[in-house]
Short mmCIF file of C-alpha atoms and ligand atoms in Angstrom, two decimals:
data_model
loop_
_atom_site.label_atom_id
_atom_site.label_comp_id
_atom_site.label_asym_id
_atom_site.label_seq_id
_atom_site.Cartn_x
_atom_site.Cartn_y
_atom_site.Cartn_z
CA MET A 1 -35.22 27.92 38.63
CA LEU A 2 -34.38 26.52 42.07
CA ILE A 3 -30.71 25.52 42.34
CA ASP A 4 -29.14 24.37 45.61
CA SER A 5 -25.63 25.02 46.93
CA TYR A 6 -24.30 21.88 45.20
CA ASP A 7 -25.63 22.91 41.76
CA ARG A 8 -28.53 20.50 41.84
CA VAL A 9 -31.71 21.74 40.19
CA VAL A 10 -34.63 21.22 42.57
CA ASP A 11 -37.77 20.73 40.51
CA TYR A 12 -39.67 18.02 42.39
CA LEU A 13 -41.98 18.68 45.35
CA ARG A 14 -43.53 15.89 47.41
CA VAL A 15 -46.58 17.07 49.31
CA SER A 16 -47.85 15.04 52.24
CA VAL A 17 -51.51 16.09 52.52
CA THR A 18 -52.09 14.19 55.76
CA GLU A 19 -50.01 12.12 58.15
CA ARG A 20 -53.08 10.01 58.97
CA CYS A 21 -53.27 6.55 57.52
CA ASN A 22 -55.84 3.76 57.41
CA PHE A 23 -53.02 1.18 57.54
CA ARG A 24 -50.54 0.56 60.35
CA CYS A 25 -47.69 -0.87 58.31
CA GLN A 26 -45.19 -2.32 60.71
CA TYR A 27 -42.25 -0.75 58.93
CA CYS A 28 -43.73 2.72 58.94
CA MET A 29 -46.03 3.47 61.87
CA PRO A 30 -46.32 2.55 65.53
CA GLU A 31 -49.22 0.20 66.26
CA LYS A 32 -50.42 2.08 69.32
CA PRO A 33 -52.61 5.11 68.93
CA PHE A 34 -50.58 8.26 69.03
CA SER A 35 -51.42 11.89 68.86
CA TRP A 36 -52.07 13.14 65.36
CA VAL A 37 -51.40 16.69 64.45
CA PRO A 38 -54.72 18.42 65.27
CA LYS A 39 -56.77 19.03 62.14
CA GLU A 40 -56.79 22.79 62.73
CA ASN A 41 -52.98 22.82 62.34
CA LEU A 42 -53.20 21.40 58.82
CA LEU A 43 -53.09 23.71 55.87
CA SER A 44 -56.30 23.71 53.85
CA PHE A 45 -56.16 22.72 50.20
CA GLU A 46 -56.63 26.38 49.30
CA GLU A 47 -53.59 27.26 51.44
CA LEU A 48 -51.55 24.39 50.08
CA PHE A 49 -52.49 25.47 46.58
CA GLU A 50 -51.22 29.00 47.28
CA PHE A 51 -47.84 27.42 47.99
CA MET A 52 -48.06 25.12 44.94
CA LYS A 53 -48.39 28.24 42.79
CA VAL A 54 -45.28 29.76 44.42
CA ALA A 55 -43.37 26.52 43.92
CA ILE A 56 -44.45 26.15 40.28
CA ASP A 57 -43.58 29.78 39.55
CA GLU A 58 -40.12 29.19 41.06
CA GLY A 59 -39.44 26.13 38.89
CA ILE A 60 -41.11 23.04 40.38
CA LYS A 61 -42.10 20.73 37.50
CA LYS A 62 -43.22 17.61 39.29
CA ILE A 63 -45.57 17.34 42.27
CA ARG A 64 -46.29 14.09 44.07
CA ILE A 65 -49.18 13.90 46.52
CA THR A 66 -48.46 11.53 49.36
CA GLY A 67 -49.14 10.98 53.08
CA GLY A 68 -50.00 9.22 55.42
CA GLU A 69 -52.69 8.03 53.09
CA PRO A 70 -53.59 10.88 50.74
CA LEU A 71 -56.97 9.38 49.82
CA LEU A 72 -58.13 9.89 53.41
CA ARG A 73 -58.29 13.59 52.78
CA GLU A 74 -61.63 14.65 51.35
CA ASP A 75 -61.75 16.57 48.08
CA LEU A 76 -58.27 15.51 47.01
CA ASP A 77 -59.46 15.56 43.40
CA LYS A 78 -60.33 19.24 43.78
CA PHE A 79 -56.81 20.00 45.02
CA ILE A 80 -55.37 18.10 42.07
CA LYS A 81 -57.62 20.00 39.68
CA MET A 82 -56.50 23.35 41.15
CA ILE A 83 -52.88 22.43 40.42
CA TYR A 84 -53.68 21.04 36.99
CA ASP A 85 -55.70 24.07 35.97
CA TYR A 86 -52.89 26.38 37.11
CA GLU A 87 -50.23 24.50 35.14
CA PRO A 88 -51.41 21.52 33.05
CA SER A 89 -47.84 20.55 32.13
CA ILE A 90 -46.98 19.70 35.76
CA ASP A 91 -46.14 16.04 36.19
CA LEU A 92 -48.83 15.23 38.78
CA ALA A 93 -48.41 11.96 40.64
CA MET A 94 -49.59 10.33 43.87
CA THR A 95 -48.34 7.59 46.19
CA THR A 96 -51.13 5.59 47.80
CA ASN A 97 -51.94 2.29 49.48
CA ALA A 98 -54.86 2.03 46.99
CA PHE A 99 -57.37 0.94 49.66
CA LEU A 100 -59.80 3.70 48.64
CA LEU A 101 -58.80 3.89 44.99
CA LYS A 102 -61.62 1.85 43.46
CA GLY A 103 -64.13 4.61 44.12
CA THR A 104 -61.81 7.54 43.44
CA ALA A 105 -59.51 6.63 40.50
CA GLN A 106 -61.76 8.05 37.78
CA LYS A 107 -62.31 11.35 39.62
CA LEU A 108 -58.58 11.73 40.22
CA LYS A 109 -57.75 10.97 36.60
CA ASP A 110 -60.36 13.46 35.39
CA ALA A 111 -58.91 16.08 37.74
CA GLY A 112 -55.50 15.81 36.09
CA LEU A 113 -53.62 13.10 37.99
CA LYS A 114 -51.25 11.28 35.64
CA ARG A 115 -49.48 8.58 37.60
CA ILE A 116 -49.64 6.68 40.85
CA ASN A 117 -47.28 4.55 42.87
CA VAL A 118 -49.03 1.86 44.88
CA SER A 119 -47.53 0.00 47.84
CA ILE A 120 -48.04 -3.72 47.37
CA ASP A 121 -45.92 -5.68 49.82
CA THR A 122 -47.68 -9.01 49.42
CA LEU A 123 -50.33 -10.88 47.48
CA LYS A 124 -51.34 -13.03 50.46
CA PRO A 125 -54.34 -11.72 52.42
CA GLU A 126 -53.03 -12.98 55.75
CA VAL A 127 -49.61 -11.38 55.21
CA ALA A 128 -51.26 -8.11 54.17
CA GLN A 129 -53.26 -8.29 57.38
CA ALA A 130 -50.10 -8.90 59.41
CA ILE A 131 -48.19 -6.03 57.78
CA ALA A 132 -50.99 -3.42 57.63
CA GLY A 133 -52.87 -4.44 60.77
CA LYS A 134 -56.14 -5.14 58.96
CA ASP A 135 -57.63 -7.11 56.11
CA VAL A 136 -56.69 -4.87 53.19
CA LEU A 137 -55.62 -6.90 50.19
CA LYS A 138 -58.88 -7.18 48.25
CA ASN A 139 -59.50 -3.43 48.33
CA VAL A 140 -55.90 -2.73 47.32
CA LEU A 141 -56.02 -5.05 44.32
CA ASP A 142 -59.45 -3.75 43.28
CA GLY A 143 -58.04 -0.24 43.52
CA VAL A 144 -55.11 -1.11 41.29
CA ASN A 145 -57.41 -2.69 38.69
CA GLU A 146 -59.57 0.40 38.64
CA ALA A 147 -56.57 2.71 38.28
CA LEU A 148 -55.36 0.72 35.29
CA LYS A 149 -58.86 0.68 33.84
CA VAL A 150 -59.22 4.45 33.94
CA GLY A 151 -55.80 4.87 32.32
CA LEU A 152 -53.54 5.96 35.18
CA LYS A 153 -49.93 4.85 34.86
CA VAL A 154 -49.13 2.66 37.85
CA LYS A 155 -45.85 1.72 39.53
CA VAL A 156 -45.61 -0.72 42.42
CA ASN A 157 -43.52 -0.24 45.56
CA MET A 158 -42.60 -3.26 47.69
CA VAL A 159 -40.55 -3.29 50.90
CA PRO A 160 -39.20 -6.86 51.24
CA MET A 161 -38.75 -8.02 54.84
CA LYS A 162 -37.22 -11.25 56.06
CA GLY A 163 -39.68 -13.78 57.47
CA MET A 164 -42.58 -11.63 56.28
CA ASN A 165 -42.85 -11.15 52.51
CA ALA A 166 -39.34 -11.78 51.20
CA ASP A 167 -40.56 -15.08 49.69
CA GLU A 168 -42.98 -13.13 47.48
CA ILE A 169 -40.52 -11.00 45.54
CA VAL A 170 -40.97 -13.01 42.37
CA ASP A 171 -44.75 -13.24 42.77
CA VAL A 172 -45.20 -9.50 43.22
CA LEU A 173 -42.82 -8.83 40.33
CA GLU A 174 -44.82 -11.21 38.10
CA TYR A 175 -48.10 -9.62 39.20
CA SER A 176 -46.70 -6.20 38.24
CA LYS A 177 -45.15 -7.39 35.00
CA GLU A 178 -48.40 -9.00 33.82
CA ARG A 179 -50.10 -5.63 34.21
CA ASN A 180 -47.28 -3.63 32.64
CA MET A 181 -46.49 -1.88 35.94
CA THR A 182 -42.87 -1.19 36.88
CA ILE A 183 -42.02 -2.57 40.31
CA ARG A 184 -39.50 -0.93 42.61
CA PHE A 185 -38.17 -2.84 45.59
CA ILE A 186 -37.38 -0.48 48.44
CA GLU A 187 -34.79 -1.46 51.02
CA TYR A 188 -36.35 -1.25 54.45
CA MET A 189 -35.05 1.88 56.14
CA GLU A 190 -34.73 1.76 59.88
CA ASN A 191 -36.64 4.49 61.60
CA ALA A 192 -37.74 5.28 65.12
CA HIS A 193 -41.42 4.56 64.41
CA ALA A 194 -41.14 1.07 62.94
CA LYS A 195 -41.56 -2.19 64.84
CA ALA A 196 -38.23 -3.05 66.43
CA ASP A 197 -37.62 -6.55 65.09
CA ILE A 198 -37.99 -5.91 61.35
CA SER A 199 -35.13 -7.07 59.21
CA GLY A 200 -35.21 -5.81 55.65
CA LEU A 201 -33.76 -7.65 52.70
CA LYS A 202 -30.65 -5.87 51.43
CA SER A 203 -30.43 -5.22 47.72
CA GLN A 204 -27.68 -7.79 47.11
CA GLU A 205 -29.80 -10.49 48.79
CA LEU A 206 -32.77 -9.47 46.71
CA LEU A 207 -30.80 -9.50 43.46
CA ALA A 208 -29.45 -12.95 44.30
CA ILE A 209 -33.01 -14.27 44.64
CA LEU A 210 -34.10 -12.63 41.39
CA ARG A 211 -31.05 -14.05 39.57
CA GLU A 212 -32.26 -17.54 40.38
CA HIS A 213 -35.34 -16.79 38.26
CA TYR A 214 -34.34 -14.25 35.64
CA GLU A 215 -31.50 -12.90 33.58
CA PHE A 216 -31.21 -9.13 33.66
CA GLU A 217 -28.81 -6.30 33.00
CA ASP A 218 -27.92 -3.36 35.17
CA GLU A 219 -29.16 -0.14 33.55
CA GLY A 220 -28.04 2.20 36.32
CA PHE A 221 -29.99 5.26 37.32
CA ASP A 222 -32.60 6.99 35.22
CA GLY A 223 -32.41 10.76 35.50
CA SER A 224 -33.00 12.03 39.00
CA SER A 225 -34.98 9.01 40.23
CA PRO A 226 -33.46 7.31 43.31
CA SER A 227 -34.27 4.03 41.65
CA HIS A 228 -31.54 1.84 40.22
CA TYR A 229 -32.99 -0.01 37.21
CA PHE A 230 -32.44 -3.48 35.80
CA ARG A 231 -33.77 -4.82 32.49
CA MET A 232 -34.83 -8.39 31.96
CA LYS A 233 -34.31 -10.27 28.69
CA ASP A 234 -37.90 -9.69 27.60
CA GLY A 235 -37.52 -5.94 28.11
CA TYR A 236 -39.33 -5.63 31.46
CA ARG A 237 -37.64 -3.17 33.80
CA PHE A 238 -37.62 -3.31 37.59
CA GLY A 239 -36.05 -0.93 40.08
CA LEU A 240 -34.24 -1.02 43.40
CA ILE A 241 -34.19 1.81 45.87
CA GLU A 242 -31.18 1.06 48.01
CA PRO A 243 -30.20 3.78 50.44
CA TYR A 244 -27.61 1.47 52.01
CA GLU A 245 -25.81 0.98 48.71
CA ASP A 246 -26.33 3.96 46.52
CA ASP A 247 -25.40 7.55 46.69
CA PHE A 248 -28.55 8.87 45.09
CA CYS A 249 -28.01 12.25 46.76
CA LYS A 250 -25.89 13.36 43.80
CA GLN A 251 -28.94 13.54 41.59
CA CYS A 252 -31.49 14.45 44.29
CA ASN A 253 -33.93 17.02 42.93
CA ARG A 254 -36.62 16.92 45.61
CA ILE A 255 -37.96 18.73 48.62
CA ARG A 256 -40.88 17.79 50.81
CA LEU A 257 -43.82 19.66 52.30
CA THR A 258 -45.82 18.29 55.24
CA ALA A 259 -49.52 18.88 55.78
CA GLU A 260 -48.68 21.40 58.50
CA GLY A 261 -46.51 23.40 56.14
CA HIS A 262 -43.02 22.24 57.09
CA LEU A 263 -40.71 22.37 54.12
CA ILE A 264 -38.05 19.69 54.41
CA PRO A 265 -34.89 19.67 52.27
CA CYS A 266 -33.90 16.02 52.93
CA LEU A 267 -35.75 12.98 54.25
CA TYR A 268 -32.92 12.08 56.60
CA PHE A 269 -32.37 15.45 58.22
CA ASP A 270 -34.51 16.84 61.00
CA GLU A 271 -34.10 20.39 59.78
CA ALA A 272 -37.17 22.08 58.27
CA MET A 273 -38.69 25.55 57.84
CA SER A 274 -42.36 26.46 57.91
CA ILE A 275 -44.26 28.17 55.12
CA ALA A 276 -47.51 28.06 57.11
CA GLU A 277 -47.37 31.56 58.59
CA SER A 278 -46.50 33.28 55.33
CA ILE A 279 -49.20 31.41 53.45
CA LYS A 280 -51.86 32.07 56.10
CA ARG A 281 -50.93 35.79 55.99
CA GLY A 282 -51.15 35.77 52.21
CA ASP A 283 -47.47 36.72 52.12
CA ILE A 284 -46.48 35.07 48.85
CA LYS A 285 -43.07 36.75 48.76
CA GLY A 286 -42.36 35.46 52.26
CA ALA A 287 -43.29 31.91 51.25
CA ALA A 288 -41.02 32.17 48.19
CA LEU A 289 -38.16 33.32 50.44
CA VAL A 290 -38.63 30.30 52.74
CA LEU A 291 -38.66 28.02 49.70
CA LYS A 292 -35.41 29.51 48.40
CA GLU A 293 -33.78 29.26 51.83
CA VAL A 294 -34.76 25.59 52.18
CA VAL A 295 -33.31 24.87 48.74
CA ARG A 296 -30.16 26.82 49.60
CA THR A 297 -29.64 24.77 52.78
CA LYS A 298 -30.37 21.38 51.21
CA PRO A 299 -27.62 19.13 52.53
CA GLU A 300 -25.15 17.53 50.16
CA LYS A 301 -25.74 14.02 51.46
CA ASN A 302 -28.23 12.17 53.60
CA ARG A 303 -27.04 10.61 56.85
CA TRP A 304 -27.16 6.99 55.83
CA GLY A 305 -23.93 5.07 56.21
CA GLY A 306 -20.60 6.54 57.29
CA GLU A 307 -19.71 7.93 60.68
CA ASP A 308 -22.73 10.20 60.92
CA SER A 309 -25.10 7.34 60.27
CA GLU A 310 -28.29 7.65 62.22
CA ILE A 311 -31.76 6.22 62.46
CA SER A 312 -34.17 8.77 61.10
CA SER A 313 -36.50 10.17 63.72
CA ARG A 314 -38.63 11.61 61.01
CA ALA A 315 -41.75 9.58 60.37
CA PHE A 316 -42.27 8.36 56.83
CA TYR A 317 -46.02 8.74 57.36
CA GLU A 318 -45.44 12.42 58.14
CA THR A 319 -43.12 13.21 55.25
CA GLY A 320 -44.63 10.84 52.72
CA GLY A 321 -41.56 8.61 52.41
N1 SAM B 401 -49.87 5.64 52.19
C1 SAM B 401 -49.14 5.72 50.97
C2 SAM B 401 -48.53 4.38 50.63
O1 SAM B 401 -48.83 3.40 51.28
O2 SAM B 401 -47.81 4.29 49.65
C3 SAM B 401 -48.08 6.82 50.95
C4 SAM B 401 -47.23 7.03 52.12
S1 SAM B 401 -46.00 5.81 52.40
C5 SAM B 401 -45.18 6.51 53.79
C6 SAM B 401 -44.89 6.08 51.05
C7 SAM B 401 -43.88 5.00 50.81
O3 SAM B 401 -42.98 4.94 51.91
C8 SAM B 401 -44.45 3.60 50.64
O4 SAM B 401 -44.05 3.07 49.40
C9 SAM B 401 -43.83 2.80 51.76
O5 SAM B 401 -43.55 1.49 51.37
C10 SAM B 401 -42.56 3.59 52.03
N2 SAM B 401 -42.04 3.37 53.38
C11 SAM B 401 -42.62 3.66 54.56
N3 SAM B 401 -41.82 3.30 55.57
C12 SAM B 401 -40.71 2.78 55.03
C13 SAM B 401 -39.51 2.22 55.56
N4 SAM B 401 -39.31 2.13 56.86
N5 SAM B 401 -38.58 1.77 54.71
C14 SAM B 401 -38.77 1.86 53.37
N6 SAM B 401 -39.88 2.37 52.81
C15 SAM B 401 -40.83 2.82 53.62
#
């Protein structure tokens, strides 16, 4: 079992399989072309899988594939199947923009994927175009329909931003509710790669809007999820991820791996250690030692709020958010 210095059990690994993305979401990526990590620096799926085995053997129980856009990486289903075949009880999930999901959902489900989180920030084509930098909405919604059809469990992530999509909170919630998908509203987190003039809706503002439409009760946190849940009268549950409000570090159980092999103990710290060399050498013991060291040095708290508050220089598209 992996236990950090603050007695938290670390059993959740988020794996960013690529930092590349087919969207240019204003809140996540710079618009201008920038230099991607060269492909030869990325770990192959076989190499990543070697590390997945180490992580599973050490106590990881949940793996989420993310990016960038994970569906841009060819043969993702084969990677998922390798993990599933090694340990079928692993909770295997993926976060995606769903643009390429229509043609891939069945293969991913058959490979062993159980759940997906899809980013849906708007239901208006022109707003989707403005946020993502291209006309994406139809593909996204088709992708979601297909995922539901093949039996994947789907959650929706929305980042509400003032003057952009904040007027659609209720619409996106209703869209999700009709399809039995939990929605989580994520407070926009400032970061060095986002467009400068974005102003995110804070959770209290968001709750005030929702209260005009619904009655709901605060259910608090659910296990180690960073999401704060609320239940409406008819039983539907929605979540808020509010780094400005909540101290979800207390129950944090996660570490992150980038496509290059950097193992990151906290999204808001720049510190990381690489497993790439050990894995490329076939040094499984070495990779396990790096994993244990990263868990040991996992910070108690992120750097949001308080005197140490800082804008994260780490790119969400690199770490997978
Ligand atoms: N491409 C996939 C997607 O669109 O979901 C996975 C990667 S994306 C970086 C993962 C999550 O990070 C998305 O739900 C996205 O909304 C969230 N995210 C990215 N930048 C963010 C920011 N500045 N503030 C809050 N959430 C952010």
